[in-house]
Amino acid sequence: MKNGPAYSHEEKIAIIREHEEGHKTLKEICEKYGISKSYLCLLLRRYREEGTKGIADTRYYTAEYKLSVVKRHYEDAVPIAELVKETGIQYRMIKGWLSAYTKNGYDGLVTKKRGRPKRAEPQSDAERIRQLEMENEVLRSFLEECERWDAKR
């Protein structure tokens, strides 16, 4: 990924058009551009709701870029106000990065993934068979419970 905003406004439009006009899947686009599915879905949703202005101000920064801004402040003694002018990033966002870095170091600058983690896919045929057997057992138990519940009525 790039430093600074991940993609320019023009690049975001090209990515969206590639999905909508090029009929490429979300997965294909994510792999091609090295972006997450959630970020791509956010771009698509904002584009559909608000057009090009909906994606104009969407900015995501890599942890490396955040670290470079933090280092400019701490190591080069660049005032936050000057960093705001240089980068165009809001004062409070830079303050947040400084605070996160002070508390947790580099890890504080890494964007945390949200939502439920993906289930690990079985690696081998044996693992896949074991997973399917477990799912079948759960379904059998559920079916038995439904039959007992029906019998009580």
mmCIF file of N, CA and C in Angstrom, residues 9 30 39 42 49 61 71 77 83 87 99 107 110 114 149:
data_model
loop_
_atom_site.group_PDB
_atom_site.id
_atom_site.type_symbol
_atom_site.label_atom_id
_atom_site.label_comp_id
_atom_site.label_asym_id
_atom_site.label_seq_id
_atom_site.Cartn_x
_atom_site.Cartn_y
_atom_site.Cartn_z
ATOM 1 N N HIS A 9 -8.444 10.147 -5.253
ATOM 2 C CA HIS A 9 -9.846 10.175 -5.670
ATOM 3 C C HIS A 9 -10.015 9.484 -7.022
ATOM 4 N N CYS A 30 -9.869 -6.768 -4.628
ATOM 5 C CA CYS A 30 -9.103 -6.670 -3.380
ATOM 6 C C CYS A 30 -7.699 -7.225 -3.551
ATOM 7 N N TYR A 39 -13.010 -2.278 3.154
ATOM 8 C CA TYR A 39 -12.708 -0.958 2.597
ATOM 9 C C TYR A 39 -13.353 -0.794 1.223
ATOM 10 N N LEU A 42 -17.008 -0.252 1.646
ATOM 11 C CA LEU A 42 -17.245 1.112 2.111
ATOM 12 C C LEU A 42 -17.206 2.085 0.937
ATOM 13 N N GLU A 49 -24.356 5.891 -2.611
ATOM 14 C CA GLU A 49 -25.220 6.800 -1.857
ATOM 15 C C GLU A 49 -24.996 8.273 -2.207
ATOM 16 N N TYR A 61 -4.900 5.631 6.456
ATOM 17 C CA TYR A 61 -3.461 5.781 6.532
ATOM 18 C C TYR A 61 -2.838 4.491 7.042
ATOM 19 N N LYS A 71 7.092 10.326 14.119
ATOM 20 C CA LYS A 71 8.540 10.533 14.245
ATOM 21 C C LYS A 71 8.924 11.969 13.908
ATOM 22 N N ALA A 77 11.129 17.344 16.134
ATOM 23 C CA ALA A 77 10.517 18.454 16.890
ATOM 24 C C ALA A 77 9.636 19.347 16.014
ATOM 25 N N LEU A 83 2.651 19.985 11.148
ATOM 26 C CA LEU A 83 2.302 18.698 10.540
ATOM 27 C C LEU A 83 0.922 18.763 9.886
ATOM 28 N N THR A 87 0.550 17.868 5.993
ATOM 29 C CA THR A 87 -0.150 16.637 5.614
ATOM 30 C C THR A 87 -1.606 16.832 5.240
ATOM 31 N N SER A 99 -0.876 10.014 20.877
ATOM 32 C CA SER A 99 -1.323 9.372 22.105
ATOM 33 C C SER A 99 -1.254 7.846 21.992
ATOM 34 N N ASP A 107 2.325 -0.653 17.644
ATOM 35 C CA ASP A 107 1.050 -1.386 17.634
ATOM 36 C C ASP A 107 -0.148 -0.455 17.816
ATOM 37 N N VAL A 110 -1.477 0.680 14.396
ATOM 38 C CA VAL A 110 -2.037 -0.317 13.488
ATOM 39 C C VAL A 110 -3.552 -0.310 13.627
ATOM 40 N N ARG A 114 -12.182 -4.998 12.574
ATOM 41 C CA ARG A 114 -13.428 -5.097 13.327
ATOM 42 C C ARG A 114 -14.227 -6.275 12.831
ATOM 43 N N TRP A 149 -39.487 -31.885 20.629
ATOM 44 C CA TRP A 149 -40.351 -30.727 20.864
ATOM 45 C C TRP A 149 -41.703 -30.956 20.175
#
